[in-house]
Amino acid sequence: MQVPAGNLLEKINNPSDLKQFSEDELEQICQQLRQYIIDVVSVNGGHFAASLGVVELTVALHYVMNTPYDQLVWDVGHQAYGHKILTGRRDIFHTNRVYKGISGFPKRGESEYDTFGVGHSSTSISAALGMAVASHYKGETDRQHVAVIGDGAMTAGLAFEALNHAGIEKSNLLVILNDNNMSIDPNVGALKEYLTDITTSKPYNRFRDDVASVLSKLSSVGPDAFKVAKKLEKSIKGTLLKKSNFFEALKFRYFGPIDGHDVKHLAKVLRDLRNIPGPKLLHCVTVKGKGYALAEKDQTKWHAPGLFDKITGEIKKTYHEKPQPPKYQDVFGHTIIELAEQNPKIMGITPAMPSGCSLNLMMKAMPHRAFDVGIAEQHAVTFSAGLATQGLTPFCNIYSSFMQRAFDQVVHDVAIQKLNVVFCLDRAGIAGADGPTHHGAYDLAYMRCIPNMVVSAPMNEEELRNLMYTAQQENMGPFTIRYPRGNGVMVDWQRPMKAIPVGKGRLITEGEDVAILTIGTIGNEATKAITELNNEGYYPAHYDLRFVKPLDEALLHSVFQKFDKVITVEDGCLEGGMGSAVLEFMADHGYSAKIKRLGMPDAIIEHGEQPELWAECGYDAAAISTQVRLMGLKKDTTHTIAS
């Protein structure tokens, strides 16, 4: 749905248009940009509060900097909606996150203003530093490089690694710390406390307001006086804050904190910082959800609220007359509490996604046994390993695509030591509108290649509960359970839990001629396909493998002894996935069958709703049915198969 823009905003098709306005008009432009974001997101959905919080910063950056020659890198990208609107995408912004529309994140292939593709956090400083060093090498001394990173993203190790390196380079790098005390959920950790100390220290803030003019006067006396003054400044900062400035200890020039919603002052500061060489950090204090009262009040809820009434703030929900299946994340959240009540060894860990994975339920019920460790996947895994060495059973819940960031820790710290860490990989498979940075495409492949690792996927909510129950038994070792984003298929899901034999699959539907092997919830698409196919006279068998490691070899022997046509279906990459494992088994044991593997192709899958992308990739119910028709032998429609 196309939404009209304000009278000033409609004249801005790129940053050069923005520069034609006076500084006095910037506040009105900010108001119109903020309103445009509210108008569009309320009717089309998407991330919300983060972009509202950086409207003034976005306008000031494009007003002062010579983008795209000056390179602007947004961290994560949740906050880049204003950036997209000001850089030629206003008229197509209504297609944001829609199938075949523009991405919800900065994307290099979409615009020259999107200098670096993002979706995972904490990459901006490293990327901007690489750009800055390259520019320095090429002699582009007038080129600016800006990384905008939130205080939540600053908790990741990658950000600290980049800061440590940047401090010794002479390149033009400006790190803007967007400090709103939030990621998706409230921030945690010592860095949050440190930034709070800076922003609330009244003596330091009074000192900060005066120091610039004092230093400018002293510097006119001579270079030695300026050096002495700078040392004095650092000393006073440390005294007033009762600790040395962390960023200046890393050899960054630190400026701030300043009001991130004063667009005219931001423009002035940014203009001044252009003329200061070397690494700099500007600390901007902002409010996530700024300008929309409900979003300011409940920032987690309004991070990505879906469709809503912009006047009343009512978030639009679909109401059903009958009870609906729960989200898989909620099944996890409730089940881990049930298990923890029975087993005092169970602990819960998540890297900054307590509400997204529903570990917030355990954090409320058992705060001493559930931990949000910040945006720090590597730490989450090794922290879990440390717990496991002491006889505890950590359930480490990480989104599948974020788990990629901690692969070494899984191998080195968990698998080699055979520690009983349970990895619950949420958002496995096609993740939807967040697109390629968030699809859980690779976990079956990268987990099954690790020795000592059990790799499983439930077909429904009951199976998820049973796998969680199984994984917390004694001497299980490293154990992976993957499950998708969204709702399950069972209304009556809270059934008594029972152990599943590790590596044991199951027969879902008996059949003839063709065997369909599935793993995980995509098996429900096969069930739909079989219902349709039976009406047409096709009767394929259906097996749910449950485990891709270890494979159920007895089940596979029976399949290849009976069937010479096999279809594998998985919501993950074909390279190295479940279908590859089945092919390896067939080759290793001398079987000969015609196998068709359905799953994600060797390509980057863009954004869209799950059913749209399953269809595009060729493994939804319709695609499975088509493949059976191509391979199967049609029977008499009066023929029946026991199930």
XYZ file of C-alpha atoms in Angstrom:
643
model
C 0.000 0.000 0.000
C 1.476 3.319 -1.126
C 1.456 6.057 1.535
C 1.769 9.807 0.792
C 4.841 11.592 2.147
C 4.989 15.040 3.760
C 5.489 18.134 1.608
C 9.230 18.324 2.302
C 9.947 14.609 2.368
C 8.289 14.078 -1.006
C 10.941 16.328 -2.561
C 13.805 14.162 -1.287
C 14.728 11.352 -3.656
C 18.391 11.189 -2.652
C 20.742 12.895 -0.171
C 21.651 15.648 -2.643
C 18.001 16.762 -2.489
C 18.210 16.804 1.305
C 21.215 19.125 1.186
C 19.138 21.782 -0.594
C 17.187 22.455 2.602
C 18.322 24.798 5.351
C 19.311 23.530 8.779
C 16.188 25.187 10.185
C 14.076 22.862 8.010
C 15.733 19.680 9.223
C 13.466 19.317 12.254
C 10.388 19.388 10.039
C 11.958 16.844 7.695
C 12.618 14.604 10.699
C 9.000 14.901 11.786
C 7.794 13.945 8.315
C 10.258 11.066 7.995
C 9.226 9.687 11.381
C 5.540 9.984 10.463
C 6.156 8.283 7.113
C 7.788 5.316 8.837
C 4.835 5.079 11.244
C 2.335 5.310 8.378
C 3.985 2.639 6.229
C 4.946 0.131 8.924
C 1.515 0.306 10.560
C -0.155 -0.989 7.381
C 2.644 -3.152 5.951
C 4.507 -4.443 9.010
C 8.230 -4.640 9.661
C 10.727 -3.498 12.268
C 9.559 -0.317 13.907
C 10.987 1.152 17.091
C 14.656 0.983 16.071
C 14.242 3.192 12.992
C 12.171 5.754 14.910
C 15.041 6.114 17.363
C 17.587 7.188 14.744
C 15.550 9.520 12.537
C 17.522 12.626 13.518
C 20.828 10.803 13.268
C 19.932 9.476 9.809
C 18.959 12.919 8.523
C 22.063 14.553 10.003
C 24.393 11.936 8.518
C 23.044 12.261 4.995
C 22.899 16.047 5.344
C 26.541 16.409 6.384
C 28.271 13.447 4.773
C 28.851 13.100 1.048
C 27.136 9.733 0.706
C 27.613 7.380 -1.049
C 31.249 8.516 -1.541
C 31.426 8.842 2.220
C 30.595 5.321 3.326
C 27.877 4.719 5.900
C 27.613 1.267 7.499
C 24.556 0.385 9.573
C 24.880 -2.345 12.172
C 22.217 -5.093 12.010
C 20.006 -2.843 9.872
C 16.824 -2.781 11.958
C 17.294 0.993 12.205
C 17.918 1.681 8.497
C 14.366 2.403 7.294
C 14.911 6.161 7.319
C 18.159 5.619 5.438
C 16.326 3.652 2.757
C 13.616 6.275 2.402
C 16.159 9.104 1.958
C 18.224 7.176 -0.585
C 15.799 6.681 -3.463
C 13.512 3.962 -2.126
C 10.640 5.975 -0.693
C 8.239 5.092 -3.523
C 8.919 1.351 -3.165
C 9.254 1.314 0.601
C 5.789 -0.225 0.897
C 7.306 -3.429 -0.586
C 9.717 -3.692 2.356
C 10.076 -7.342 3.487
C 7.417 -8.450 0.989
C 8.130 -11.319 -1.419
C 10.041 -9.882 -4.413
C 10.116 -6.449 -2.701
C 13.003 -4.570 -1.089
C 14.922 -6.084 1.793
C 14.263 -5.172 5.405
C 18.015 -4.733 5.839
C 20.749 -2.822 3.969
C 21.737 -4.823 0.897
C 24.583 -4.008 -1.459
C 22.746 -5.217 -4.534
C 19.800 -2.952 -3.794
C 21.474 0.466 -3.604
C 24.910 2.078 -3.842
C 24.068 3.757 -0.531
C 23.953 0.330 1.159
C 27.696 -0.077 1.502
C 27.580 -3.349 3.433
C 24.934 -6.055 3.682
C 23.858 -6.774 7.245
C 21.386 -8.783 9.283
C 23.548 -10.178 12.073
C 24.814 -7.708 14.627
C 28.199 -6.203 15.435
C 29.781 -6.289 11.968
C 29.752 -2.551 11.250
C 33.032 -1.461 12.858
C 35.051 -4.237 11.205
C 33.506 -3.524 7.817
C 33.895 0.247 8.056
C 37.491 -0.134 9.202
C 38.229 -2.342 6.199
C 36.749 0.322 3.932
C 38.717 3.053 5.693
C 42.023 1.203 5.399
C 41.326 0.542 1.715
C 40.615 4.238 1.135
C 43.810 5.194 2.959
C 45.765 2.743 0.795
C 44.250 4.249 -2.370
C 45.020 7.810 -1.281
C 41.387 8.819 -0.764
C 42.199 10.967 2.249
C 38.999 13.010 1.961
C 36.709 9.988 2.262
C 34.790 9.432 5.496
C 33.728 6.055 6.907
C 30.969 5.851 9.499
C 29.772 2.827 11.469
C 26.470 3.220 13.332
C 26.278 0.596 16.076
C 23.883 0.157 18.974
C 24.949 -0.406 22.539
C 23.375 -3.861 22.310
C 25.485 -4.805 19.286
C 28.540 -3.413 21.072
C 28.360 -6.347 23.515
C 29.544 -8.823 20.885
C 33.156 -9.906 20.758
C 33.472 -8.947 17.093
C 32.854 -5.290 17.958
C 35.638 -5.334 20.562
C 38.022 -7.012 18.139
C 37.339 -4.258 15.612
C 37.757 -1.472 18.186
C 41.055 -2.964 19.292
C 42.379 -2.953 15.718
C 40.902 0.413 14.733
C 42.652 2.201 17.575
C 46.072 1.664 15.994
C 45.045 2.689 12.464
C 45.235 6.245 11.124
C 42.219 5.902 8.860
C 39.166 8.169 8.807
C 36.803 6.079 10.902
C 33.891 7.432 12.908
C 32.002 5.008 15.144
C 28.610 6.336 16.222
C 27.391 4.576 19.342
C 23.597 4.669 19.284
C 22.962 4.263 22.999
C 19.325 3.470 23.826
C 19.906 0.723 26.421
C 18.133 -1.791 24.166
C 18.745 -4.442 21.561
C 15.447 -6.296 21.017
C 15.176 -6.889 24.736
C 16.795 -4.660 27.382
C 20.572 -4.780 27.340
C 22.548 -6.657 29.944
C 26.130 -6.668 31.148
C 28.927 -4.467 32.415
C 29.121 -2.327 29.269
C 25.522 -1.261 29.803
C 26.402 -0.204 33.354
C 29.445 1.698 32.090
C 27.469 3.628 29.474
C 24.804 4.403 32.057
C 27.513 5.867 34.310
C 28.645 8.156 31.497
C 25.192 9.356 30.532
C 24.032 10.014 34.093
C 27.194 11.636 35.527
C 26.206 15.277 36.066
C 29.742 16.505 36.853
C 31.116 14.846 33.733
C 28.370 16.248 31.540
C 28.990 19.780 32.832
C 32.697 19.271 32.196
C 32.030 17.924 28.705
C 30.020 21.021 27.775
C 32.912 23.313 28.694
C 35.957 21.351 27.608
C 35.778 22.098 23.880
C 35.982 25.868 24.296
C 38.734 25.587 26.925
C 40.865 23.370 24.726
C 40.434 25.614 21.720
C 41.767 28.579 23.740
C 44.684 26.603 25.174
C 45.654 25.218 21.788
C 46.284 28.730 20.492
C 49.128 29.054 23.013
C 51.037 26.290 21.261
C 51.191 22.548 20.585
C 52.683 21.699 23.972
C 49.857 23.471 25.767
C 47.363 21.515 23.680
C 49.002 18.183 24.578
C 48.967 19.089 28.270
C 45.310 20.099 27.997
C 44.395 16.815 26.355
C 46.097 14.859 29.145
C 44.245 16.997 31.663
C 40.972 16.286 29.886
C 41.529 12.515 30.078
C 42.521 12.744 33.715
C 39.430 14.727 34.645
C 37.202 12.323 32.709
C 38.638 9.411 34.629
C 38.263 11.185 37.967
C 34.705 12.287 37.367
C 33.609 8.863 36.145
C 35.714 7.009 38.760
C 37.254 4.989 35.926
C 39.221 5.647 32.769
C 37.327 6.134 29.550
C 37.100 2.718 27.933
C 37.103 3.984 24.357
C 39.997 6.353 24.834
C 41.956 3.491 26.374
C 41.588 1.874 22.937
C 43.023 5.064 21.370
C 39.710 6.413 20.081
C 38.915 10.098 20.413
C 35.708 10.025 22.450
C 32.990 12.678 22.002
C 29.761 12.798 23.933
C 27.391 11.823 25.160
C 25.142 14.073 23.072
C 21.391 14.204 22.467
C 20.718 11.941 19.506
C 17.404 13.685 18.822
C 18.770 17.227 18.351
C 19.248 17.164 14.590
C 20.813 20.624 14.277
C 23.378 19.933 16.988
C 24.091 16.520 15.453
C 24.755 18.165 12.102
C 27.165 20.638 13.703
C 29.051 17.923 15.591
C 29.298 15.692 12.529
C 30.606 18.601 10.477
C 33.282 19.263 13.092
C 34.250 15.582 13.305
C 34.900 15.436 9.558
C 37.981 17.555 10.152
C 39.455 15.396 12.925
C 41.700 12.598 11.611
C 41.975 9.079 12.985
C 39.514 6.872 14.848
C 36.711 8.685 16.672
C 33.670 7.611 18.645
C 30.554 9.763 18.975
C 28.273 8.665 21.803
C 24.642 9.531 20.985
C 21.896 8.950 23.521
C 18.590 8.069 21.859
C 15.201 6.621 22.708
C 14.120 3.513 20.820
C 10.643 4.183 19.441
C 11.093 7.975 19.691
C 8.011 9.911 18.619
C 5.504 7.094 19.114
C 4.560 7.039 22.773
C 3.569 3.374 22.983
C 6.824 2.284 21.353
C 8.840 4.430 23.761
C 7.016 2.825 26.688
C 7.328 -0.827 25.606
C 10.314 -1.026 23.290
C 10.524 -4.812 23.132
C 6.884 -5.196 22.120
C 7.243 -2.528 19.431
C 10.525 -3.779 17.984
C 8.535 -5.504 15.222
C 4.842 -5.345 16.182
C 3.252 -6.392 12.898
C 0.269 -4.432 11.619
C -1.268 -1.909 13.984
C -3.657 1.027 14.211
C -1.370 4.050 14.323
C -4.028 6.144 16.101
C -5.071 3.771 18.881
C -1.916 1.658 18.933
C -3.953 -1.547 18.789
C -1.814 -4.316 17.296
C -3.928 -6.198 14.804
C -4.245 -9.888 15.490
C -6.093 -12.663 13.733
C -8.777 -14.101 15.973
C -9.889 -17.702 15.589
C -13.071 -19.338 16.773
C -11.200 -22.536 17.599
C -7.975 -22.999 19.587
C -4.843 -22.765 17.439
C -1.503 -24.577 17.685
C 1.172 -22.690 19.617
C 4.406 -21.243 18.267
C 7.303 -23.657 18.491
C 9.249 -21.095 20.529
C 6.479 -21.102 23.136
C 6.488 -24.891 23.262
C 10.189 -24.657 24.061
C 9.612 -21.925 26.657
C 6.961 -23.829 28.589
C 8.616 -27.226 28.217
C 11.990 -26.152 29.591
C 10.243 -24.928 32.736
C 8.474 -28.277 33.123
C 11.762 -30.105 32.690
C 13.641 -27.768 35.021
C 11.051 -28.310 37.745
C 11.825 -32.033 37.553
C 15.578 -31.771 36.920
C 17.560 -29.277 39.054
C 20.553 -29.562 36.699
C 18.824 -27.792 33.805
C 19.881 -24.219 32.989
C 18.715 -21.916 30.175
C 21.001 -19.678 28.107
C 20.295 -17.297 25.229
C 22.353 -14.595 23.501
C 20.020 -11.563 23.695
C 16.866 -13.287 22.407
C 14.857 -14.118 25.550
C 11.512 -12.969 24.147
C 12.257 -14.245 20.622
C 12.961 -17.780 21.827
C 10.608 -17.604 24.863
C 13.343 -18.219 27.414
C 11.935 -15.094 29.083
C 9.330 -17.422 30.616
C 12.042 -19.327 32.476
C 13.884 -16.099 33.337
C 10.733 -14.933 35.097
C 9.936 -18.254 36.761
C 13.522 -19.242 37.644
C 15.724 -16.140 37.365
C 18.723 -17.856 38.965
C 18.688 -20.615 36.331
C 18.201 -18.684 33.073
C 20.734 -16.295 31.535
C 20.652 -13.676 28.806
C 24.349 -13.203 27.995
C 23.933 -10.357 25.485
C 24.644 -10.485 21.754
C 27.465 -12.970 22.213
C 26.802 -16.327 20.581
C 30.365 -17.576 20.997
C 30.319 -16.774 24.694
C 26.871 -18.374 25.061
C 28.229 -21.695 23.759
C 31.432 -21.749 25.818
C 29.607 -20.478 28.920
C 27.233 -23.417 28.435
C 30.220 -25.737 28.106
C 31.584 -24.435 31.398
C 28.264 -25.148 33.097
C 28.272 -28.652 31.642
C 31.731 -29.432 33.064
C 30.198 -28.972 36.509
C 27.466 -31.520 35.959
C 24.721 -29.117 34.861
C 22.642 -29.519 31.693
C 22.478 -26.233 29.785
C 19.852 -25.689 27.101
C 21.553 -23.138 24.840
C 18.879 -21.561 22.653
C 20.236 -19.760 19.598
C 18.574 -18.976 16.271
C 19.910 -21.316 13.596
C 21.461 -18.546 11.488
C 23.104 -16.994 14.568
C 24.527 -20.382 15.555
C 26.824 -20.098 12.542
C 28.739 -17.437 14.472
C 29.781 -19.913 17.168
C 30.727 -22.931 15.081
C 34.270 -23.146 16.444
C 33.016 -23.110 20.024
C 30.620 -25.965 19.249
C 33.504 -28.041 17.909
C 36.328 -27.016 20.233
C 34.542 -26.415 23.530
C 31.608 -28.833 23.387
C 31.990 -31.691 20.909
C 35.652 -32.545 21.491
C 34.963 -32.719 25.232
C 31.683 -34.629 24.765
C 29.823 -32.188 27.001
C 26.067 -32.458 27.427
C 25.058 -29.100 25.995
C 21.618 -29.067 24.359
C 21.507 -26.705 21.385
C 17.940 -25.630 20.646
C 18.088 -24.005 17.221
C 15.043 -21.793 16.742
C 14.113 -20.370 13.309
C 15.606 -23.387 11.525
C 14.789 -23.593 7.841
C 13.092 -20.773 5.943
C 12.730 -17.897 8.402
C 10.449 -15.657 6.321
C 10.545 -11.902 5.769
C 13.937 -11.372 7.437
C 15.488 -13.042 4.416
C 18.861 -14.631 3.679
C 20.687 -13.386 6.774
C 18.109 -15.119 8.968
C 17.188 -18.307 7.112
C 18.344 -21.334 9.085
C 19.634 -23.015 5.953
C 22.815 -24.731 7.033
C 22.529 -26.197 10.522
C 21.730 -29.783 9.469
C 24.841 -29.768 7.293
C 27.230 -28.054 9.673
C 26.081 -29.903 12.779
C 26.038 -33.397 11.297
C 29.711 -33.168 10.277
C 30.794 -32.773 13.938
C 31.827 -35.933 15.830
C 29.934 -36.786 19.046
C 26.982 -34.580 18.005
C 23.372 -35.797 17.946
C 21.325 -33.861 15.365
C 17.533 -34.053 15.520
C 14.416 -32.267 14.322
C 10.834 -32.777 15.538
C 7.906 -33.059 13.149
C 5.489 -31.476 15.612
C 5.159 -30.008 19.104
C 4.849 -33.346 20.888
C 8.055 -34.532 19.240
C 9.823 -31.314 20.280
C 8.887 -31.947 23.904
C 10.023 -35.563 23.680
C 13.361 -34.605 22.144
C 13.936 -32.014 24.870
C 13.132 -34.690 27.449
C 15.510 -37.120 25.735
C 18.362 -34.608 25.503
C 18.485 -33.937 29.260
C 18.973 -37.561 30.215
C 22.322 -38.682 31.638
C 25.327 -39.053 29.334
C 23.667 -37.687 26.231
C 26.616 -35.544 25.141
C 26.236 -32.713 22.604
C 22.643 -32.676 21.348
C 21.050 -30.462 18.686
C 17.294 -29.936 18.280
C 16.201 -27.714 15.388
C 12.717 -26.304 14.882
C 11.180 -23.542 12.753
C 9.766 -20.089 13.182
C 5.996 -19.910 13.530
C 3.108 -22.070 14.651
C 2.978 -25.796 15.032
C 0.283 -28.253 13.973
C -1.120 -29.576 17.268
C -3.717 -27.943 19.486
C -3.436 -30.718 22.079
C 0.346 -30.507 22.446
C 0.990 -30.552 26.209
C 1.128 -34.310 26.531
C 3.275 -36.330 28.954
C 6.883 -36.443 27.754
C 8.775 -39.632 26.969
C 12.255 -40.517 25.810
C 12.926 -41.214 22.144
C 15.654 -43.747 21.318
C 18.501 -41.701 19.857
C 18.821 -42.317 16.133
C 15.383 -43.931 15.788
C 13.018 -42.773 13.028
C 9.412 -43.783 12.509
C 6.965 -44.853 9.837
C 4.203 -42.275 9.347
C 2.305 -43.804 6.410
C 2.705 -47.181 4.745
C 2.818 -47.125 0.974
C 4.041 -48.585 -2.278
C 6.285 -47.686 -5.182
C 7.795 -44.474 -3.728
C 9.193 -43.707 -0.251
C 9.228 -40.128 1.050
C 11.837 -39.494 3.746
C 11.480 -36.255 5.704
C 13.108 -34.624 8.693
C 11.530 -31.991 10.880
C 8.335 -30.038 10.525
C 8.468 -29.954 6.726
C 7.208 -33.518 7.062
C 3.762 -32.016 7.549
C 3.901 -30.776 3.943
C 4.534 -34.377 2.900
C 1.495 -35.468 4.899
C -0.636 -32.902 3.039
C 0.772 -34.088 -0.273
C 0.031 -37.738 0.489
C -3.618 -36.965 1.320
C -3.994 -35.320 -2.090
C -2.056 -38.059 -3.871
C -4.148 -40.848 -2.341
C -7.231 -39.272 -3.896
C -5.490 -39.479 -7.274
C -4.429 -43.097 -6.900
C -0.828 -42.615 -5.746
C 0.196 -44.255 -2.486
C 3.701 -43.239 -1.388
C 5.115 -44.323 1.951
C 6.235 -41.663 4.416
C 9.042 -41.985 6.971
C 10.034 -39.340 9.542
C 13.766 -39.797 10.196
C 13.774 -37.578 13.328
C 17.586 -37.782 13.409
C 20.052 -36.906 10.692
C 22.834 -38.017 13.070
C 22.910 -40.811 13.952
C 20.824 -42.092 11.064
C 18.341 -44.893 11.661
C 20.232 -47.468 9.627
C 17.713 -50.238 10.275
C 14.948 -48.037 8.876
C 17.032 -47.088 5.830
C 17.935 -50.719 5.119
C 14.220 -51.569 5.095
C 13.470 -48.604 2.814
C 16.119 -49.474 0.213
C 15.232 -53.169 0.302
C 11.622 -52.329 -0.534
C 11.771 -49.174 -2.684
C 13.767 -48.284 -5.763
C 12.371 -44.738 -5.833
C 13.033 -42.413 -2.891
C 12.289 -38.727 -2.305
C 14.003 -36.841 0.518
C 12.542 -33.584 1.831
C 14.227 -31.120 4.188
C 13.823 -27.458 5.131
C 17.534 -26.785 4.755
C 20.364 -26.748 2.229
C 20.721 -29.760 -0.045
C 24.530 -29.665 0.093
C 25.508 -31.795 3.066
C 22.001 -32.074 4.450
C 19.690 -35.002 5.184
C 19.368 -35.994 1.520
C 23.143 -36.107 1.242
C 23.289 -38.335 4.320
C 20.793 -40.741 2.716
C 22.803 -40.808 -0.524
C 25.961 -41.560 1.459
C 24.187 -44.430 3.232
C 22.965 -45.835 -0.086
C 26.451 -45.682 -1.616
C 28.169 -47.109 1.464
C 25.842 -50.116 1.528
C 25.695 -50.850 -2.186
C 22.051 -49.998 -2.787
C 20.842 -48.696 -6.121
C 17.750 -46.520 -6.188
C 16.498 -43.438 -7.959
C 16.661 -40.602 -5.425
C 15.264 -37.089 -5.748
C 16.344 -34.613 -3.068
C 14.050 -31.680 -2.275
C 15.294 -28.757 -0.192
C 17.014 -25.396 -0.455
C 19.092 -25.172 -3.638
C 22.689 -23.978 -3.765
C 21.613 -20.336 -3.878
C 20.882 -17.410 -1.577
C 17.171 -17.484 -0.850
C 15.670 -13.999 -0.586
C 12.873 -12.885 1.730
C 9.217 -13.825 1.668
C 6.665 -15.778 3.669
C 7.554 -19.389 4.421
C 4.962 -20.983 2.073
C 6.070 -18.667 -0.749
C 9.695 -19.672 -0.352
C 8.971 -23.378 0.133
C 7.154 -23.229 -3.207
C 9.966 -21.262 -4.862
C 12.535 -23.796 -3.640
C 10.359 -26.724 -4.677
C 9.588 -28.568 -1.469
C 6.079 -27.546 -0.410
C 3.150 -29.980 -0.582
C 2.482 -29.179 -4.250
C 6.109 -29.770 -5.223
C 6.245 -33.038 -3.292
C 3.060 -34.191 -5.038
C 4.504 -33.299 -8.431
C 7.648 -35.288 -7.748
C 5.659 -38.353 -6.674
C 3.621 -38.140 -9.889
C 6.831 -38.020 -11.898
C 8.349 -41.014 -10.086
C 5.372 -43.021 -8.921
C 3.140 -45.608 -10.513
C -0.527 -44.628 -10.388
C -2.809 -47.244 -8.853
C -6.510 -47.860 -9.138
C -8.289 -45.107 -7.145
C -10.275 -47.780 -5.309
C -7.009 -49.207 -3.922
C -6.352 -48.536 -0.229
C -3.260 -48.776 1.935
C -3.392 -49.367 5.671
C -1.862 -46.580 7.740
